Coordinates of C-alpha atoms in Angstrom, one line a residue:
X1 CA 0.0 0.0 0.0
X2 CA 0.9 3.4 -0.3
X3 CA 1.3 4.5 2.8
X4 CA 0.9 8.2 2.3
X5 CA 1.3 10.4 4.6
X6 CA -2.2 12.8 4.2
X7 CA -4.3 10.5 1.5
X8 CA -6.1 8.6 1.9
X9 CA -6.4 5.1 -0.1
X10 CA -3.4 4.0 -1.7
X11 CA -4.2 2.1 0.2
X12 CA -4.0 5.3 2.1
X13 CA -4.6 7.6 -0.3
X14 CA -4.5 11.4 -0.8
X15 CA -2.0 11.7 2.2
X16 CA -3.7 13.7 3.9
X17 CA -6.5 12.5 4.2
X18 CA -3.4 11.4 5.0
X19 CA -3.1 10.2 8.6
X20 CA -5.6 7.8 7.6
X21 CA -5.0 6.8 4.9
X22 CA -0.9 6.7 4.4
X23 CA -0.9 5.0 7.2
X24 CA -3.0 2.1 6.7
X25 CA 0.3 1.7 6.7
X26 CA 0.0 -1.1 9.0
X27 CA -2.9 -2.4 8.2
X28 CA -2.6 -5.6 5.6
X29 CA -5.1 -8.1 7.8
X30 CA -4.2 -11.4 7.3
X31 CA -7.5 -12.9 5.3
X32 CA -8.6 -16.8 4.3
X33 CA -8.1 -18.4 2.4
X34 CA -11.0 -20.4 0.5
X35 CA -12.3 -21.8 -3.4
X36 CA -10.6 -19.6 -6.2
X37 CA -13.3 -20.3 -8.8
X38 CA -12.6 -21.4 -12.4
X39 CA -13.8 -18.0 -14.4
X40 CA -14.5 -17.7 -17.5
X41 CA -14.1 -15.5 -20.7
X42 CA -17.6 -14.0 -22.0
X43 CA -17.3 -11.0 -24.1
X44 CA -20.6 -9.1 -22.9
X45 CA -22.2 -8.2 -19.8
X46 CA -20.6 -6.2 -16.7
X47 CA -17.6 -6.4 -15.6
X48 CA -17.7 -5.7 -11.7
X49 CA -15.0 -3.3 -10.5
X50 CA -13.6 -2.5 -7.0
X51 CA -11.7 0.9 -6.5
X52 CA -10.6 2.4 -3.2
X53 CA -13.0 5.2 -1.9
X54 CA -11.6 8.5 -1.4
X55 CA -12.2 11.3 0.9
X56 CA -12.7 13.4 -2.3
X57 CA -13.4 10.8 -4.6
X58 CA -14.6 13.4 -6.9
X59 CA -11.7 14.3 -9.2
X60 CA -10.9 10.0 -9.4
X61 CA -14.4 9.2 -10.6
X62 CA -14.2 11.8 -13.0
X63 CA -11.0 10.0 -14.4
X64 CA -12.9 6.6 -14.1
X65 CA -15.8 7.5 -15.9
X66 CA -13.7 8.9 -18.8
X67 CA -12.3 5.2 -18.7
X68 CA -15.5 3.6 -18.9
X69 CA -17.3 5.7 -21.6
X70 CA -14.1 4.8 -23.7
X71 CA -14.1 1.6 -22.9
X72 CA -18.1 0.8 -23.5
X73 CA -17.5 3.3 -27.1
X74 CA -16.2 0.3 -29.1
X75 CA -17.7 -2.8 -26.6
X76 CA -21.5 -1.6 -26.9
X77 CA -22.9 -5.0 -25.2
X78 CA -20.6 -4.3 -22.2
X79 CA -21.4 -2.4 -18.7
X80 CA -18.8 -1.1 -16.2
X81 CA -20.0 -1.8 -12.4
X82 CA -17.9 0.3 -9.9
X83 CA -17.9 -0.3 -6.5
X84 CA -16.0 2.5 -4.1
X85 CA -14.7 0.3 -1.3
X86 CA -13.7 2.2 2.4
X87 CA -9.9 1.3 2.9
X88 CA -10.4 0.4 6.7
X89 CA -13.4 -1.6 5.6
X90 CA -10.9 -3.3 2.7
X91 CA -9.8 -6.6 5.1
X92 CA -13.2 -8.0 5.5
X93 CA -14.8 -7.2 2.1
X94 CA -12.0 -8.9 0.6
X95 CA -11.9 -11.9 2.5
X96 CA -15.6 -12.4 1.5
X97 CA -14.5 -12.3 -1.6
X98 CA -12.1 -15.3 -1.6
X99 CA -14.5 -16.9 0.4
X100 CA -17.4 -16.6 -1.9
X101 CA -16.1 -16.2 -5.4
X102 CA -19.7 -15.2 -6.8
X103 CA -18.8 -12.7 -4.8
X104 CA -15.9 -11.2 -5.9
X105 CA -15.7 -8.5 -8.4
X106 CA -13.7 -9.4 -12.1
X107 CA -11.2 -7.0 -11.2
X108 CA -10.1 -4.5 -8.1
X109 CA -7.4 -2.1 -6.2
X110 CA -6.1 -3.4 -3.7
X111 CA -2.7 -2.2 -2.1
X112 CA 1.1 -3.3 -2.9
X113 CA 1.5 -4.4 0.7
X114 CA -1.5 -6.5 1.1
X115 CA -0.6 -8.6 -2.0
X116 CA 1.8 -11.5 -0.1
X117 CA -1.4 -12.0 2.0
X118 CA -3.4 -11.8 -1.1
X119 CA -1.9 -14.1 -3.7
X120 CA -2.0 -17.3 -1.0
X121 CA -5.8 -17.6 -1.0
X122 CA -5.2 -18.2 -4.8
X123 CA -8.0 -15.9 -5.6
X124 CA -6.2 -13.5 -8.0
X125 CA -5.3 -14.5 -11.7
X126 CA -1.3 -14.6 -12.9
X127 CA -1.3 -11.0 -15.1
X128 CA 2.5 -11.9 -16.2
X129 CA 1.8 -13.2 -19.2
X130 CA -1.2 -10.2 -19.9
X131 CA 1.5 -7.9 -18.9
X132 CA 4.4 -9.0 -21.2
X133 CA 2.5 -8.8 -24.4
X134 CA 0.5 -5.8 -23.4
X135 CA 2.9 -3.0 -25.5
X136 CA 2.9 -0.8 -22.6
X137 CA 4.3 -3.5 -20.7
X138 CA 7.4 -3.1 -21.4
X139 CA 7.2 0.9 -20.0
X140 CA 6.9 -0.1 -16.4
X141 CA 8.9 0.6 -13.9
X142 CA 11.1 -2.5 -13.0
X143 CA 11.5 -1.9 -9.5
X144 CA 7.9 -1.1 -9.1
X145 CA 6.5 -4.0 -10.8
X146 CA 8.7 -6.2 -8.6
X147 CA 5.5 -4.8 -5.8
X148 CA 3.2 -6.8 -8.1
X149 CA 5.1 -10.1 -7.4
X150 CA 4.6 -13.1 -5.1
X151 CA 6.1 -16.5 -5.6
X152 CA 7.1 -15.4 -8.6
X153 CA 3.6 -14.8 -10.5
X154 CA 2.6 -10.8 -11.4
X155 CA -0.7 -10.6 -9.1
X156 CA -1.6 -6.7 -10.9
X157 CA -0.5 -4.1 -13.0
X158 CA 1.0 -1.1 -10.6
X159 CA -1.8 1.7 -11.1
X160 CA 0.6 4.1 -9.0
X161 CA 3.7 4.4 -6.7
X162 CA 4.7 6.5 -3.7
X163 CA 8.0 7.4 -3.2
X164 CA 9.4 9.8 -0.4
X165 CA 12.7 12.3 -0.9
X166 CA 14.0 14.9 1.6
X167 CA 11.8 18.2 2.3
X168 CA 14.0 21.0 3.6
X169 CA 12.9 24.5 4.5
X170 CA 14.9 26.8 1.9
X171 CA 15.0 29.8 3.9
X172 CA 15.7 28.4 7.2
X173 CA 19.0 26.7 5.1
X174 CA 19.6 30.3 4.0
X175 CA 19.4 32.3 7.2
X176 CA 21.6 29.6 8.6
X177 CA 24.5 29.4 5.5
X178 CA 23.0 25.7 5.0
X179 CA 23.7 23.3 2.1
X180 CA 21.2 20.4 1.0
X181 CA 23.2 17.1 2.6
X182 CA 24.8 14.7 0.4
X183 CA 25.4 11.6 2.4
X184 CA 23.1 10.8 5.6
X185 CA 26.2 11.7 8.1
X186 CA 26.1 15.1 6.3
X187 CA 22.1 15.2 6.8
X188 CA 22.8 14.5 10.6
X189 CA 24.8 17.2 11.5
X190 CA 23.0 19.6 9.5
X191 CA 20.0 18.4 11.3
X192 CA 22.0 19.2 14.5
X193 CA 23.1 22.4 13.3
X194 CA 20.1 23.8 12.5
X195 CA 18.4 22.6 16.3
X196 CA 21.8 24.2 17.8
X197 CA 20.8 27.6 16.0
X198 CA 17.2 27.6 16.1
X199 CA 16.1 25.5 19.4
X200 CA 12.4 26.3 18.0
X201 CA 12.8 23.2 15.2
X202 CA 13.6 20.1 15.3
X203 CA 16.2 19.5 13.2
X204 CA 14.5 17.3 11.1
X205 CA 11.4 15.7 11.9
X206 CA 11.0 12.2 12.1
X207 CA 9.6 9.6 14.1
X208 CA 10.1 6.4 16.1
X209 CA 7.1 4.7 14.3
X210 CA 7.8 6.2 11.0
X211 CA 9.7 2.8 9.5
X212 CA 8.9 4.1 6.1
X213 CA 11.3 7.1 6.9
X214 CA 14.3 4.5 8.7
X215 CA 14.2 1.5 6.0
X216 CA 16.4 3.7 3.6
X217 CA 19.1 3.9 6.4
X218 CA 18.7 0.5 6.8
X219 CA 18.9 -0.4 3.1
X220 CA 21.7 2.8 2.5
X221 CA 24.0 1.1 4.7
X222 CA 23.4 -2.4 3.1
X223 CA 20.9 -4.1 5.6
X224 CA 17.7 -6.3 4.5
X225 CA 14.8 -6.5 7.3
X226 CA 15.1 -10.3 6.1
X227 CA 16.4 -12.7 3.7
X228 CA 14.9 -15.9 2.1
X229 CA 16.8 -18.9 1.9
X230 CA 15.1 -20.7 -0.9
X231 CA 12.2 -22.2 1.8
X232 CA 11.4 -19.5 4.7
X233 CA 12.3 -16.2 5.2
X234 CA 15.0 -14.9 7.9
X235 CA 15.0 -11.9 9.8
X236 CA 18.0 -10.1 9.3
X237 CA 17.6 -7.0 11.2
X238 CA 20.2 -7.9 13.7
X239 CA 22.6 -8.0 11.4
X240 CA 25.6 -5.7 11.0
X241 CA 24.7 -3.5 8.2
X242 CA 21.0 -3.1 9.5
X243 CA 22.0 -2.3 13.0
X244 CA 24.2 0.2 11.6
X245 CA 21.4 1.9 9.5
X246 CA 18.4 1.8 12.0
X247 CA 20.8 3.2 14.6
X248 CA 21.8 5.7 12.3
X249 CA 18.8 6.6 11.9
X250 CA 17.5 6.6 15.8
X251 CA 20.4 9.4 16.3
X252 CA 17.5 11.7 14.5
X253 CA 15.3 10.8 17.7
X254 CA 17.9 12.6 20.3
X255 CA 17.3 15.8 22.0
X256 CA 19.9 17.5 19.8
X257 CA 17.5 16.7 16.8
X258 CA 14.2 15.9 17.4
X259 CA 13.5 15.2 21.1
X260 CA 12.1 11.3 21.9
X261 CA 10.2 13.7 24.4
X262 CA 8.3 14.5 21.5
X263 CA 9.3 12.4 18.4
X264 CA 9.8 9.0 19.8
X265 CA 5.9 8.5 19.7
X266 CA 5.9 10.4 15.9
X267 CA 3.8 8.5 12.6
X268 CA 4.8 9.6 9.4
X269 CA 1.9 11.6 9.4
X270 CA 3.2 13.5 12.1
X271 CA 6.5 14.0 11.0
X272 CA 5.2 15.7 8.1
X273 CA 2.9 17.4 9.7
X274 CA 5.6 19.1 11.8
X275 CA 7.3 20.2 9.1
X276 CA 4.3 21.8 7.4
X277 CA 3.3 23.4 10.1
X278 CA 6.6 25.2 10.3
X279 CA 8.2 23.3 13.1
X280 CA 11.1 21.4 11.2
X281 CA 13.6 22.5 9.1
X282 CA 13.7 19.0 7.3
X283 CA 11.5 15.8 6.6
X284 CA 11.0 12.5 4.8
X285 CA 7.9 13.0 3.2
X286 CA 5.9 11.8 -0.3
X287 CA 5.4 13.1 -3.4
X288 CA 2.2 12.8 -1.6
X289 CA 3.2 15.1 0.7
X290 CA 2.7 17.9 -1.6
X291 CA -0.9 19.3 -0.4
X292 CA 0.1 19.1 2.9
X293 CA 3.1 21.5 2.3
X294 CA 1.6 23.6 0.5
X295 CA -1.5 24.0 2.7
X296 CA 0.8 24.6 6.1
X297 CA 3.1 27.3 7.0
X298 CA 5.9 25.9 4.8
X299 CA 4.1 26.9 1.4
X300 CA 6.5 28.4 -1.1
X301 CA 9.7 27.8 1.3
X302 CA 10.6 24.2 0.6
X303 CA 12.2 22.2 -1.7
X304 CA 13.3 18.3 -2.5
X305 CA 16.3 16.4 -2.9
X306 CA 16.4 12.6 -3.0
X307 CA 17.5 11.3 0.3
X308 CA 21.1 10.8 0.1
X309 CA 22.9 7.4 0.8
X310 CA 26.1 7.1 3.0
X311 CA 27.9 7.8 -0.3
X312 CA 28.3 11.8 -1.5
X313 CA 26.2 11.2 -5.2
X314 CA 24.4 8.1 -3.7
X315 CA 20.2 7.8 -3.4
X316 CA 19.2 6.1 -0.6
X317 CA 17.2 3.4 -1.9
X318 CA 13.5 4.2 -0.8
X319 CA 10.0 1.9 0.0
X320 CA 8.1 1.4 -3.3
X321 CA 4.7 1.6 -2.1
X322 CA 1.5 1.6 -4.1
X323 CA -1.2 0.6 -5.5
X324 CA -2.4 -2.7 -7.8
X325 CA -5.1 -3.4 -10.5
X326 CA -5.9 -7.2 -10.0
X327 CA -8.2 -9.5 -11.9
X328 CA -9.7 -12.5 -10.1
X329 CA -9.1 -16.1 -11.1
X330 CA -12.8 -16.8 -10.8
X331 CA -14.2 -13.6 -13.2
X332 CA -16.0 -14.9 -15.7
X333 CA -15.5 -12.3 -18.3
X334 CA -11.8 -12.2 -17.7
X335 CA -10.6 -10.6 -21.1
X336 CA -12.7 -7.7 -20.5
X337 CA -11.4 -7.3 -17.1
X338 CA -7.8 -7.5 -18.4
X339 CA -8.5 -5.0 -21.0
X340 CA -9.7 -2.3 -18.9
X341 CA -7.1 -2.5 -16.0
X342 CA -4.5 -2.0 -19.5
X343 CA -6.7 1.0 -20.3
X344 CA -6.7 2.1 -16.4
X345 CA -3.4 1.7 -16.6
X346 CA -2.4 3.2 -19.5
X347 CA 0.0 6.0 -20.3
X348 CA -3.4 8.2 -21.2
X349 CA -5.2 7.3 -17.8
X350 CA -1.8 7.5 -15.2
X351 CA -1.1 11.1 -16.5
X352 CA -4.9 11.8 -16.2
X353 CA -5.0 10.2 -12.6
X354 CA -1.8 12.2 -12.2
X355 CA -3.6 15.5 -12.3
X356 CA -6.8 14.4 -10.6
X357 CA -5.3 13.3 -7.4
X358 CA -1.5 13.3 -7.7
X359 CA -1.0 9.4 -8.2
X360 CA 2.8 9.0 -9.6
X361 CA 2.9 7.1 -12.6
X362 CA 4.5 3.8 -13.0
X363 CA 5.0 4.0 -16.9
X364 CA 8.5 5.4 -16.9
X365 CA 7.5 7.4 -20.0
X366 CA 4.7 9.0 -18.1
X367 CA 7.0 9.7 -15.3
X368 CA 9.9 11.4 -17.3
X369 CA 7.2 13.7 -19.3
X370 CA 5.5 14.7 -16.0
X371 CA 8.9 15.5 -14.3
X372 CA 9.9 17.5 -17.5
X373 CA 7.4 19.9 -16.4
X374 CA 7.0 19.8 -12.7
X375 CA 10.3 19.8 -11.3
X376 CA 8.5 19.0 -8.1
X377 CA 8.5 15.4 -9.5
X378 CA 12.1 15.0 -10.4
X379 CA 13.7 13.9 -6.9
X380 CA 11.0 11.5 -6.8
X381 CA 11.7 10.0 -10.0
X382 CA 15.3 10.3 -9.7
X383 CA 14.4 8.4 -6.5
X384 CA 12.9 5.5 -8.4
X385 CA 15.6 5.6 -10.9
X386 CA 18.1 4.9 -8.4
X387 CA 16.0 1.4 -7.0
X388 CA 13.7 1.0 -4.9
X389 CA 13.0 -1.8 -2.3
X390 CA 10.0 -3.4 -0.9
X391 CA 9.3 -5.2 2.7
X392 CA 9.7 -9.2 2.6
X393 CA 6.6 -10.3 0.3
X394 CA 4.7 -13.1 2.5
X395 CA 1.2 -12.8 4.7
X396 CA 3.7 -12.9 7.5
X397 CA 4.5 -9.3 6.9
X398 CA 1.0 -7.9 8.4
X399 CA 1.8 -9.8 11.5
X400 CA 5.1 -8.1 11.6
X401 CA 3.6 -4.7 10.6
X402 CA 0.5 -5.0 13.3
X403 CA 2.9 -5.9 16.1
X404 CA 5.2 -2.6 15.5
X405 CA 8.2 -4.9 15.8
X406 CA 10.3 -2.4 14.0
X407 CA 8.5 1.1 15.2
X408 CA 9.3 -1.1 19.3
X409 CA 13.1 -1.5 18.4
X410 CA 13.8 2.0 17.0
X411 CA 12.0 3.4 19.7
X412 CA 13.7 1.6 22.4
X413 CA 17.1 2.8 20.8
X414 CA 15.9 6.1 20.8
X415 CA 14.8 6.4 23.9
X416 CA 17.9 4.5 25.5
X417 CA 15.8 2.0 26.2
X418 CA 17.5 -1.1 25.2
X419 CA 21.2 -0.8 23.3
X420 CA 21.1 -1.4 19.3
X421 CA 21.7 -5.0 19.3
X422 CA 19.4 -6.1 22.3
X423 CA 16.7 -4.2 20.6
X424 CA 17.4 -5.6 17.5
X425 CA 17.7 -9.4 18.4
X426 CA 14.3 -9.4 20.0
X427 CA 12.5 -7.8 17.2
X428 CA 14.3 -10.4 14.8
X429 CA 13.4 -13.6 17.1
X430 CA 9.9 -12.2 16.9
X431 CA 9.9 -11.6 13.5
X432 CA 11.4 -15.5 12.7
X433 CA 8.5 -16.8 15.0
X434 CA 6.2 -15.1 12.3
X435 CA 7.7 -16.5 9.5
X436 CA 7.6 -19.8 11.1

């Protein structure tokens, strides 16, 4: 899922409907499993569609019906059902649907993040195939469509991404003599800097349940949360490289920064939330982020980089979340249903969905025009261009994610707590007991 810090859907949406929505963040509930349902192919009748609900759904049903007009223009025999489904609501009206196939719609959103948990039940159809002779296929983003994978199957075509850079206050690094960082040491002792001249901000606001915000230190510094042997997966948090990234990153959460007083207990949304509201002279926020920004006391006085990585010219790599079209296995008019998530997801329809809610594309194409004129855009593509990761993809994930395993550690490193490695080992052993 998106995760977006003020939306709402993506799975979590429109980020600001953000604290909501990005941060369903946690939310993937594990669901069961039951009879997939053989399908079918008919070539008229209505194709049943779920799509997330909004908190202004407006300007995305506008872009939906333009999809659906074009779509029933040269299939005149053919209806288009859509269903707007709650996010919070999305655990139990899915699980229906794998239980009762009758149920289940031909083809629906679901988030990135939810897929592992998803694909078990069997209920959604292999797309890889759909995908590779599709000719926009070939356009999406690699790194991106690895969030459509599980077992090695593509489970939906990536509607949109969300990627997150570094906000900084321009004028606050102008009053001070300030220069954007270019390595994470450089972006902690700016941080420090700035609290040391201007005790009113934090440094840079992040948060000890923000693990969207510490997984590039942990990947920058060449950690994996876990590792898959060929058979299960092993947490591998504890391990050198990680604890050197997620400590890194729990130095943020010191009084000389951004006081655990404070931003031990911070979400993503309120991390970014701090820093539009004028309280923070830096942030890792979204490309969703942007309404929020521009809506707070920060408007006109920020700008983005691409998080750096512990190398001066390096990206940290960043969490790919998003978004999915999916058809289910048991849809009887599948072709249609694999024709309109391609028009959906089409070049045409992501810059469209683009300017209706601010969705970044996942055609690269798409993504290179758009930047071209927004250079709002460009850190986050850059972003993507440098490789992005993704959390382990199995249903043990949401187990993980409910049981703030990681938001527990970095917090009790924060906070002094527990040391790094004591921390660490106990969120790992926990983590192994849920991939057992």
């Amino acid at each position: 899922m998106l995760h977006r810090e003020f939306r709402s859907g993506g799975a979590v949406r429109r980020a600001l409907t953000l604290g909501a929505a990005l941060f369903l963040l946690a939310g993937c509930a594990p669901v069961q499993s039951g009879p997939a349902g053989s399908g079918g192919d008919e070539k008229t009748g209505t194709v049943r569609v779920w799509l997330f609900d909004e908190a202004n759904r407006a300007p995305k049903e506008t872009v939906v019906n333009e999809a659906i007009a074009e779509f029933k223009a040269t299939r005149p025999d053919v209806e288009v059902d859509v269903q707007w489904v709650p996010v919070a609501a999305r655990a139990e009206k899915f699980a229906g649907a794998f239980n009762d196939p009758a149920s289940a719609p031909d083809l629906a959103e679901f988030g990135n993040t939810d897929l592992a948990g998803y694909a078990v039940t069997g209920a959604f159809a292999d797309l890889g195939a759909d995908l590779a002779a599709w000719p926009e296929g070939k356009d999406i983003d690699p790194s991106v469509l690895e969030t459509a994978k599980s077992g090695g199957k593509v489970y939906g075509l990536p509607w949109y991404t969300g990627i997150r850079a570094l906000y900084y206050r321009t004028d606050i690094f102008t009053e001070l003599g300030l220069r954007p960082p270019t390595t994470l040491a450089e972006l902690t002792d700016t941080a420090r800097r700035v609290r040391a001249k201007r005790p009113d901000l934090y440094g840079i606001s992040v948060g000890g349940k923000y693990t969207y915000a510490m997984l590039p230190f942990l990947w920058a510094h060449g950690g994996e949360i876990a590792e898959n042997d060929g058979t299960m997966w092993n947490a591998t948090l504890n391990a050198d490289r990680a604890k050197e990234g997620v400590t890194r990153y729990a130095e943020l959460i010191k009084d000389d920064i951004c006081p655990p007083a404070q931003c031990a207990d911070f979400t993503g949304t309120q991390s970014v939330q701090a820093f539009a509201g004028g309280k923070a002279a830096m942030t890792i926020g979204g490309d969703f982020s942007r309404k929020a920004m521009d809506q707070g006391a920060s408007k006109d006085k920020y700008s983005v980089i691409p998080l750096p990585g512990t190398e001066p010219g390096s990206v940290a790599p960043a969490f790919a979340g998003g978004n999915l079209l999916g058809v289910f296995r048991a849809s009887m008019r599948r072709g249609l249903a694999v024709d309109f998530v391609q028009l959906l997801g089409s070049a045409k329809y992501q810059e469209k969905m683009y300017r209706a809610m601010g969705n970044l594309p996942t055609l690269t194409s798409v993504q290179r025009q758009l930047a071209a004129n927004d250079p709002f855009l460009a850190p986050f593509v850059e972003t993507l261009r440098a490789g992005t990761k993704f959390v382990p993809s199995t249903p043990a994930w949401s187990t993980i994610d409910s049981q703030n395993l990681l938001p527990t550690a970095v917090q009790q490193i924060a906070t002094g707590a527990k040391e790094p490695s004591a921390a660490l080992n106990a969120a790992a052993a926990a983590m192994n007991k849920a991939f057992r």
